[in-house]
Coordinates of C-alpha atoms in Angstrom, one line a residue:
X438 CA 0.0 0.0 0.0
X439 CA 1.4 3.3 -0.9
X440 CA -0.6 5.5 1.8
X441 CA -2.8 5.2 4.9
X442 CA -6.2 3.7 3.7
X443 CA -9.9 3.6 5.6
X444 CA -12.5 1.2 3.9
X445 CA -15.7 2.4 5.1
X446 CA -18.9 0.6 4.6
X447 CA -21.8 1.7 4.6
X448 CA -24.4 -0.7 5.5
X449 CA -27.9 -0.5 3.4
X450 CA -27.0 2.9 1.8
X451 CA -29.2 1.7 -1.4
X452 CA -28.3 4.5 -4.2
X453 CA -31.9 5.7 -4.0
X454 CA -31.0 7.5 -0.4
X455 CA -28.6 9.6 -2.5
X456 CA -31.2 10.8 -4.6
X457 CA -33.1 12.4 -1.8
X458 CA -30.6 13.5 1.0
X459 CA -28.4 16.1 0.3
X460 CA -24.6 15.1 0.8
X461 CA -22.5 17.9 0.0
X462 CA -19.0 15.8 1.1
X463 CA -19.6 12.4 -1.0
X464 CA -20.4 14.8 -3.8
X465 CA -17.2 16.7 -3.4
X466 CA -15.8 13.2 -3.0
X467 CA -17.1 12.3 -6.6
X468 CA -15.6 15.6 -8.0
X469 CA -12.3 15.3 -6.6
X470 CA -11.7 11.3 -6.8
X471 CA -14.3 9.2 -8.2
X472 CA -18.2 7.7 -7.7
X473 CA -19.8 5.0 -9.6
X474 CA -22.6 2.4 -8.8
X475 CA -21.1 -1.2 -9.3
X476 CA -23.2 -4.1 -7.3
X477 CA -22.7 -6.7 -4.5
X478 CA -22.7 -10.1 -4.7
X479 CA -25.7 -12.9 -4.0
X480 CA -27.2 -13.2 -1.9
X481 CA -27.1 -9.8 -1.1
X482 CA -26.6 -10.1 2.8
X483 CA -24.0 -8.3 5.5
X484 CA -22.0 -11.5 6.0
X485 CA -21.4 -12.5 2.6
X486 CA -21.2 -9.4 1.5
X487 CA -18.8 -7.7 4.4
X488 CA -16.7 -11.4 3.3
X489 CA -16.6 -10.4 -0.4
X490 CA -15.8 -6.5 0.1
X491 CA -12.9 -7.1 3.3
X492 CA -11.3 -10.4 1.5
X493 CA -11.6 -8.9 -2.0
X494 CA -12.7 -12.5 -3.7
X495 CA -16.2 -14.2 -4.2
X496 CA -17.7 -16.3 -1.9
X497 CA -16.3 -19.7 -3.9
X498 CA -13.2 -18.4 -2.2
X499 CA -14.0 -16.5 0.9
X500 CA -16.6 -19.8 1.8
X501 CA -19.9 -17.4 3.2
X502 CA -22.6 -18.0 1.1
X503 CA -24.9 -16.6 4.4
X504 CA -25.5 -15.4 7.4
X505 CA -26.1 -18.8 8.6
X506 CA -24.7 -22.5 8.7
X507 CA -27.0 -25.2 8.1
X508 CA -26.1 -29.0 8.2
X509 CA -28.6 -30.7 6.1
X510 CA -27.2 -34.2 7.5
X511 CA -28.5 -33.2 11.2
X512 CA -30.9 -30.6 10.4
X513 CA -29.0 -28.3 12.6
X514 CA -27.7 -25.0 12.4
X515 CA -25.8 -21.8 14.0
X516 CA -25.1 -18.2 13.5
X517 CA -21.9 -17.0 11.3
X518 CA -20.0 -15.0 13.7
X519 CA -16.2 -16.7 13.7
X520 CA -13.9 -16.1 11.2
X521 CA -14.3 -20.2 11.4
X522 CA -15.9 -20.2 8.8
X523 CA -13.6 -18.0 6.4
X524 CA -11.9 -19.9 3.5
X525 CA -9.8 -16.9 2.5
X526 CA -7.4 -14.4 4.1
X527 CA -8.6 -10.7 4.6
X528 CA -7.0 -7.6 3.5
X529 CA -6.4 -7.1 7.3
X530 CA -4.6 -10.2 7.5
X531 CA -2.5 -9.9 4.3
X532 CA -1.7 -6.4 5.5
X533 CA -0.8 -7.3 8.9
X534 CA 1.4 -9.9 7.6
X535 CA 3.2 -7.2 5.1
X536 CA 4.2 -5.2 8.7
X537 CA 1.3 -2.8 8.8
X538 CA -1.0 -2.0 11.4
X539 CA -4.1 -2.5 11.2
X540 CA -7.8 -2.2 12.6
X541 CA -11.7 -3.4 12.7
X542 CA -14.7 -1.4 14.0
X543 CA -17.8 -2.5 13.1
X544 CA -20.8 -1.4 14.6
X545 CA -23.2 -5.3 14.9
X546 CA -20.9 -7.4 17.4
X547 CA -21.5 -10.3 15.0
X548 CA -18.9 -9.0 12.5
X549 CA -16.1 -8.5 14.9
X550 CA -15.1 -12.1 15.6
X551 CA -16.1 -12.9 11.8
X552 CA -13.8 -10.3 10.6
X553 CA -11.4 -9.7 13.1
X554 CA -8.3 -11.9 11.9
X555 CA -5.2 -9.8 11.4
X556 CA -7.0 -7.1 13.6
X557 CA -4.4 -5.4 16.2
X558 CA -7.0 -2.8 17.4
X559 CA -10.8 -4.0 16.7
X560 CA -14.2 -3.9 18.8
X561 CA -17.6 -3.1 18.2
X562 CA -19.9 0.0 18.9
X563 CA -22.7 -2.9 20.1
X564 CA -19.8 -3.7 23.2
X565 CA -17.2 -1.1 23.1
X566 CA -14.1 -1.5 25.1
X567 CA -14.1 1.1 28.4
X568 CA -11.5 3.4 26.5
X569 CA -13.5 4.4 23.7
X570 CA -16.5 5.2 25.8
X571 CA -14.0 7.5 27.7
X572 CA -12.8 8.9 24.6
X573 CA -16.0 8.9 22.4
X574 CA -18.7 8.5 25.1
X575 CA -21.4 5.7 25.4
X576 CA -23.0 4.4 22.2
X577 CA -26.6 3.9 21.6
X578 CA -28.9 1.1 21.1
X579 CA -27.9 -1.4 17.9
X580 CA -31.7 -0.2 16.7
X581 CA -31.1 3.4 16.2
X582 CA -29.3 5.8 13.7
X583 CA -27.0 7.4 16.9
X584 CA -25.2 4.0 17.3
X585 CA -23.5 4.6 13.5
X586 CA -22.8 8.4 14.8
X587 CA -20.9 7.0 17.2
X588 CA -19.3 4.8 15.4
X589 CA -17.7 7.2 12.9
X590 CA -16.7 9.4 15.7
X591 CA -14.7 6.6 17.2
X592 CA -13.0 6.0 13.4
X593 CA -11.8 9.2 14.0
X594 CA -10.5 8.1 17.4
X595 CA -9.3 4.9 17.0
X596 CA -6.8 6.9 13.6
X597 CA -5.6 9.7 15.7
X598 CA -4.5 7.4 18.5
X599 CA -3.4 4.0 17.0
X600 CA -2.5 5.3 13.7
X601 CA -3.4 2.1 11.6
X602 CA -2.3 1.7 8.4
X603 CA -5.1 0.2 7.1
X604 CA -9.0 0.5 8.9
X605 CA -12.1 -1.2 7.9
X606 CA -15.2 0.3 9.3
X607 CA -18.6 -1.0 9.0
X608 CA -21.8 0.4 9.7
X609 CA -25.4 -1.0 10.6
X610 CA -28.2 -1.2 8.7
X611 CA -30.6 -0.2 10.9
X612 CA -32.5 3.5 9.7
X613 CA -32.6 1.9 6.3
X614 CA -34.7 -1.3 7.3
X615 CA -37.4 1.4 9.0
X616 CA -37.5 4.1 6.7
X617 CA -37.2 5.0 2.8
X618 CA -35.1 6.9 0.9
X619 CA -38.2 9.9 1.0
X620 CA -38.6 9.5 4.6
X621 CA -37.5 12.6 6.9
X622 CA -35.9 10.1 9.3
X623 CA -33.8 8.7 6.2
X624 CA -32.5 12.0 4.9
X625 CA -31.6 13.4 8.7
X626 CA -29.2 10.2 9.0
X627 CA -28.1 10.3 5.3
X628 CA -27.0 13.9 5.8
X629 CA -25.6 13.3 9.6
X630 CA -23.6 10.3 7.9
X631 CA -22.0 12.9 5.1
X632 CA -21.6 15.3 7.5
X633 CA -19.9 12.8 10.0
X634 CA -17.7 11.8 6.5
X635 CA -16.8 15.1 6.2
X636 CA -15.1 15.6 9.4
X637 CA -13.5 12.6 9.1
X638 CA -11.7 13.9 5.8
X639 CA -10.5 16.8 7.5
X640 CA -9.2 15.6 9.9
X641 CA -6.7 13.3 8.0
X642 CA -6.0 14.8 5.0
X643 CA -3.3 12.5 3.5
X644 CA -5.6 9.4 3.7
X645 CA -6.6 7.1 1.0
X646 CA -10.9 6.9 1.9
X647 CA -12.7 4.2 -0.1
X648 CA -16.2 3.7 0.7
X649 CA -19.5 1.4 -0.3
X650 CA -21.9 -0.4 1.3
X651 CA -22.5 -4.3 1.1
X652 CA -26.7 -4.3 -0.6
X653 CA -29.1 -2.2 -1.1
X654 CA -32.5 -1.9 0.6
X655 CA -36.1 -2.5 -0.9
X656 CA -39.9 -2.2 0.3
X657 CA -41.5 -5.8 0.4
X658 CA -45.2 -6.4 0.6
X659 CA -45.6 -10.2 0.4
X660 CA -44.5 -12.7 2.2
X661 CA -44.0 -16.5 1.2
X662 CA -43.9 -20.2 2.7
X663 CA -41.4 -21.9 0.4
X664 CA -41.9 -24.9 2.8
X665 CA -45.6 -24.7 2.8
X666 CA -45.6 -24.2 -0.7
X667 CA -43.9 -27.2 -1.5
X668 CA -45.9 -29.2 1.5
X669 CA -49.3 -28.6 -0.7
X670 CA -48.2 -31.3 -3.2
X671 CA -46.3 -33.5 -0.3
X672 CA -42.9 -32.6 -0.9
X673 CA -40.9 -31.8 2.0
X674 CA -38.3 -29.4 2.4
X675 CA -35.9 -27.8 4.7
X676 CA -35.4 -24.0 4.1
X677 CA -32.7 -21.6 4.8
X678 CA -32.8 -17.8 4.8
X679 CA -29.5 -16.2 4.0
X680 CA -30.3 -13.2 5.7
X681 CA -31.0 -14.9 9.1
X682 CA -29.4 -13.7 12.1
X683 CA -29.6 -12.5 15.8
X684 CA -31.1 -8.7 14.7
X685 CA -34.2 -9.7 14.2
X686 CA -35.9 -6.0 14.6
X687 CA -34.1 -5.0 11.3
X688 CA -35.7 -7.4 8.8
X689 CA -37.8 -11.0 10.8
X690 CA -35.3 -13.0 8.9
X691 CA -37.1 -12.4 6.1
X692 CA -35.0 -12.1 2.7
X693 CA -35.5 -11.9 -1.2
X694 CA -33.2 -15.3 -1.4
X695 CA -33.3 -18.8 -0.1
X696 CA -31.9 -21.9 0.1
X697 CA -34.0 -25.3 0.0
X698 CA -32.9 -28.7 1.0
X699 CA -34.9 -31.6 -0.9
X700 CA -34.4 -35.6 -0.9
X701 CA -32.3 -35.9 -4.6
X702 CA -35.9 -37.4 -6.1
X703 CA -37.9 -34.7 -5.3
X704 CA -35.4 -31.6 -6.4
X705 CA -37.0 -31.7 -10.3
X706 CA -40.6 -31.7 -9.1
X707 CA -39.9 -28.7 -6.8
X708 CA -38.1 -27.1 -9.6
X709 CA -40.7 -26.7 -11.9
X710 CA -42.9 -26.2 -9.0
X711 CA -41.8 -23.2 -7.7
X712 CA -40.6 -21.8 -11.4
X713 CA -44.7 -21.5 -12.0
X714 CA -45.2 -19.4 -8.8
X715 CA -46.0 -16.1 -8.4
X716 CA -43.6 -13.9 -6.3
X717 CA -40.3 -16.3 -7.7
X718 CA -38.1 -14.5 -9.9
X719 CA -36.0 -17.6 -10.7
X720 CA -34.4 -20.5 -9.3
X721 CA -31.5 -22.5 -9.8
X722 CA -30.1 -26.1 -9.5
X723 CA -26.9 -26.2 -6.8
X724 CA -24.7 -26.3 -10.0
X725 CA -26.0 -23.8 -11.9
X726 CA -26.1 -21.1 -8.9
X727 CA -22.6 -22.0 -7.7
X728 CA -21.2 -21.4 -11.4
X729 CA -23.4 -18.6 -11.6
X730 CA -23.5 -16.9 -8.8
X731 CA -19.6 -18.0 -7.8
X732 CA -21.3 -19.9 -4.4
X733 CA -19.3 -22.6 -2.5
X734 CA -21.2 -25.4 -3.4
X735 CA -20.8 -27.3 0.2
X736 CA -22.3 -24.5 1.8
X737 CA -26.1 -23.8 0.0
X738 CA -28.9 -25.6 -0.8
X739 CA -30.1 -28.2 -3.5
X740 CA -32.0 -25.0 -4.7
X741 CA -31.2 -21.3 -5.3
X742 CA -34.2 -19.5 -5.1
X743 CA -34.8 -15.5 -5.5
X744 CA -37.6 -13.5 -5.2
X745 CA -39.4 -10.7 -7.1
X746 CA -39.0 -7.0 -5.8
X747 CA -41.8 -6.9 -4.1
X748 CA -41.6 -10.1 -2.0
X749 CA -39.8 -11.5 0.9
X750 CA -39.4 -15.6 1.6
X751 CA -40.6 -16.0 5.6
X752 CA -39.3 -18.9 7.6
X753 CA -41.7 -21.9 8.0
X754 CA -44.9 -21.4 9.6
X755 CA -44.1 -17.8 10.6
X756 CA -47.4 -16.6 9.2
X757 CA -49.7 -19.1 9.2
X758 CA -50.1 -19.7 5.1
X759 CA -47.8 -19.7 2.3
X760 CA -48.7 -16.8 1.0
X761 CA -49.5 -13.7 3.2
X762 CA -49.1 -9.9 3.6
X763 CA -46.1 -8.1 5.2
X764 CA -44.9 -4.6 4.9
X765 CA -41.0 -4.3 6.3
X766 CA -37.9 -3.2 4.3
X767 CA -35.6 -5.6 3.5
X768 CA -32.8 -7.1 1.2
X769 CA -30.7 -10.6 0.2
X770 CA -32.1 -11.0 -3.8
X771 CA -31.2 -9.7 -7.0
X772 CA -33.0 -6.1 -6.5
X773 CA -30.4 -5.3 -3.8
X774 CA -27.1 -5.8 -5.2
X775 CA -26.7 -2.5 -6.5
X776 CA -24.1 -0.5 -4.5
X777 CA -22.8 3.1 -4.3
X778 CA -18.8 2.8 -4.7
X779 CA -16.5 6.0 -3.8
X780 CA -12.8 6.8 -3.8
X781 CA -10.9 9.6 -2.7
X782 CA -7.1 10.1 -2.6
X783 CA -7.2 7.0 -4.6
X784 CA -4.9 6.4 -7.9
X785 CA -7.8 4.7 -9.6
X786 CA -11.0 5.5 -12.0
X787 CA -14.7 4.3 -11.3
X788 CA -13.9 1.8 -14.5
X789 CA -11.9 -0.2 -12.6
X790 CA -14.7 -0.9 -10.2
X791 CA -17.5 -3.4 -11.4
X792 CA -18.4 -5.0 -7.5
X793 CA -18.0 -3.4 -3.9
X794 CA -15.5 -5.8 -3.7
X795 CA -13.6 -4.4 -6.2
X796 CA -12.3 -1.5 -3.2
X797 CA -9.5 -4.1 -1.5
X798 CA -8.1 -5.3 -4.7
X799 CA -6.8 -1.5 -5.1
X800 CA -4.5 -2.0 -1.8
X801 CA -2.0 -4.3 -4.0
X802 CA -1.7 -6.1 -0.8
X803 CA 0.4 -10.2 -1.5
X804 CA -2.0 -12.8 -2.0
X805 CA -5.0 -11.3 -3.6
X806 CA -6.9 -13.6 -6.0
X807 CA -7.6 -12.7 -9.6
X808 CA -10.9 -11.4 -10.9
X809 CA -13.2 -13.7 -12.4
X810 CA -16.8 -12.3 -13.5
X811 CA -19.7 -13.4 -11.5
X812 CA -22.9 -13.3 -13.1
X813 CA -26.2 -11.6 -11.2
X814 CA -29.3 -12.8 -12.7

C-alpha cells in the first residue's frame, strides 16, 4: 500500500438514499476522486457481502454464502459469527502480515469475531471496550441511527490514536430497514452520515478513503412459505434464509433469497414447482447457482431461489399460510445488489470498479486472488 487507507462501509445505503438526501461531502468526493454504482454479490446479505468486500474475492473463495450454517445431515444450524468459517485471508490479515497496522470497527458485534483476523485494534460499537467510551462516550442502542454516529466518531478516534495503516469500518443497517429513501428520518441520518464523513476527511488529509456499502434496501409487501408451498403437493423441504441472524428487529429474517434442502428425487418436481409461482423470480439447481452466482457449493442448498422485488421468503410457519401480507424493508435478492462505490485520494478511476469488492483489490496487498466475472441474474 502506498498510503494510509480507511475502507468504510456503509451498510444498506441503497443509491436511491442519494437521490433524496443532500450530501454535499460524497459529492465533493465524486468531484475530486471518483463515484460509480457497481453491485454486491448474492445473496445480497452483511456477512457474505462484508466477506466479499474485506477479503476482496467471491464467496467460492471467501466460503460465506450466508448469514447462517445449516447442516442438512443433522438438520442443525448456527449463526456466522467466527472467522471459522472464512476460506480466505482478509485484506487485514494480508496487510498485517506485510508489517502494517491495522484495525476493525464494526458497529453489529457479529462481525467482529467474523472479521477480526489480522486485527491489532478491533471492537464493536454494540460492546465497546471502556477506552473508547471514555474517549467517544457511550453508544446507543444497535436499533437506532445514533449508534453509526458513534461509530464514525470513534473511526476518528481509534486513527488519531493507533495510527493504523489500514482500517475497515462497517456500519449498521438499521434506519434503512425502517424508513425510505423519501422518509425525513432517512435524509436526517443520510446527511448526519456525510456530514460525520466530512469531518473525518478533514481531519486526516493524506488518507486514501474508499467507501460502499454491502446491498441495497427495498420495500417488500408479500410474504411466502417456500416450505408450505412445497408441503401442498407433499414434498418436504428444509429451508434456509441467507439473511438470518440474531437482529431480528431490522428485517424478521425475512429475505429476497433462499436456500432449500430436498431428498435428490424430489429436487425436479420442486423445480418446476416453484418456477410457475408467483412472487419467484427464478431458481437454480446447486450447480447452476454455484457457477453462476460463484457460491461454495458445500455450503447452500439443492435449490437457489430468488424473489421478485416486491416479496420476501418467511421462515416456515411464521405466518400461518404460504402466501400472506407483510410490509418491512428488506434485502438478500437480486434487487439489492446494486451498490454506491467512492474513492478519494485514490490512484484509480470508477472503471476499474465493477463490484464493492472491487475496493480491496486497489491495496496491491500479497495474495490477492484474480478477478473472475460473476454473473447476477
Amino acid at each position: 500500500m502506498r498510503r494510509k487507507t480507511v475502507l468504510i462501509c456503509l451498510d444498506g445505503l441503497d443509491p436511491d438514499y442519494l437521490e433524496t438526501a443532500r450530501t454535499p461531502v460524497l459529492d465533493a468526493v465524486a468531484r475530486a476522486g471518483f463515484f460509480t454504482v457497481g453491485r454486491g454479490v448474492l445473496p445480497s446479505v452483511t456477512n457474505v457481502n462484508n466477506a466479499s468486500i474485506l477479503t476482496g474475492t467471491f464467496p467460492e473463495t471467501h466460503g460465506i454464502a450466508s448469514n447462517y450454517w445449516y447442516d442438512p445431515a443433522t438438520g442443525l444450524g448456527r449463526f456466522i459469527e467466527t472467522a471459522d468459517y472464512l476460506r480466505a485471508p482478509t485484506a487485514l490479515e494480508r496487510a498485517a502480515r506485510a508489517g502494517l497496522r491495522t484495525a476493525l470497527l464494526v458497529t453489529k458485534e457479529k462481525l467482529l469475531h467474523f472479521l477480526g483476523r489480522g486485527a491489532m485494534i478491533a471492537f464493536s460499537a454494540e460492546r465497546p471496550p471502556a477506552e473508547a467510551v471514555q474517549a467517544v462516550g457511550a453508544p446507543a442502542s444497535i436499533y437506532s441511527a445514533e449508534i453509526d454516529y458513534w461509530q464514525l466518531r470513534a473511526l476518528r478516534w481509534v486513527l488519531r490514536t493507533f495510527d493504523p495503516d489500514l482500517i475497515y469500518c462497517s456500519t449498521t443497517d438499521y434506519v434503512m430497514h425502517k424508513h425510505g429513501p423519501e422518509s425525513a428520518e432517512a435524509i436526517r441520518h443520510v446527511e448526519t452520515l456525510d456530514a460525520l464523513l466530512g469531518e473525518l476527511l478533514e481531519a486526516f488529509p493524506e488518507h486514501q478513503v474508499l467507501i460502499t456499502t454491502d446491498h441495497g434496501m427495498r420495500d417488500k409487501t408479500i410474504g411466502l412459505d417456500l416450505v408450505a408451498l412445497l408441503g401442498e403437493r407433499s414434498i418436504p423441504a428444509a429451508f434456509v434464509p441467507p439473511i438470518k441472524d440474531r437482529y431480528v428487529v431490522h428485517h424478521d429474517n425475512m429475505g429476497g433469497a433462499g436456500y432449500l434442502y430436498l431428498a435428490p428425487e424430489r429436487v425436479a418436481e420442486a423445480l418446476a414447482l416453484l418456477r410457475e409461482t408467483d412472487g419467484i423470480e427464478a431458481v437454480y439447481l446447486r450447480e447452476e447457482a454455484v457457477e453462476r452466482f460463484r457460491l461454495p457449493a458445500d455450503r447452500i442448498g439443492d435449490l437457489f431461489v430468488l424473489a421478485t422485488p416486491e416479496t420476501v421468503f418467511v421462515e416456515p410457519g411464521s405466518t400461518g399460510s404460504t402466501r400472506a401480507a407483510v410490509r418491512l424493508r428488506s434485502h438478500g435478492g437480486a434487487y439489492e445488489t446494486r451498490v454506491p462505490i467512492w474513492g478519494y485520494r485514490a490512484e484509480a478511476s470508477p472503471e476499474q470498479f465493477r463490484w464493492n469488492l472491487d475496493i480491496v483489490r486497489l491495496l496491491d496487498l500479497p495474495d490477492a486472488e484474480e478477478p473472475r466475472t460473476a454473473t447476477l441474474m
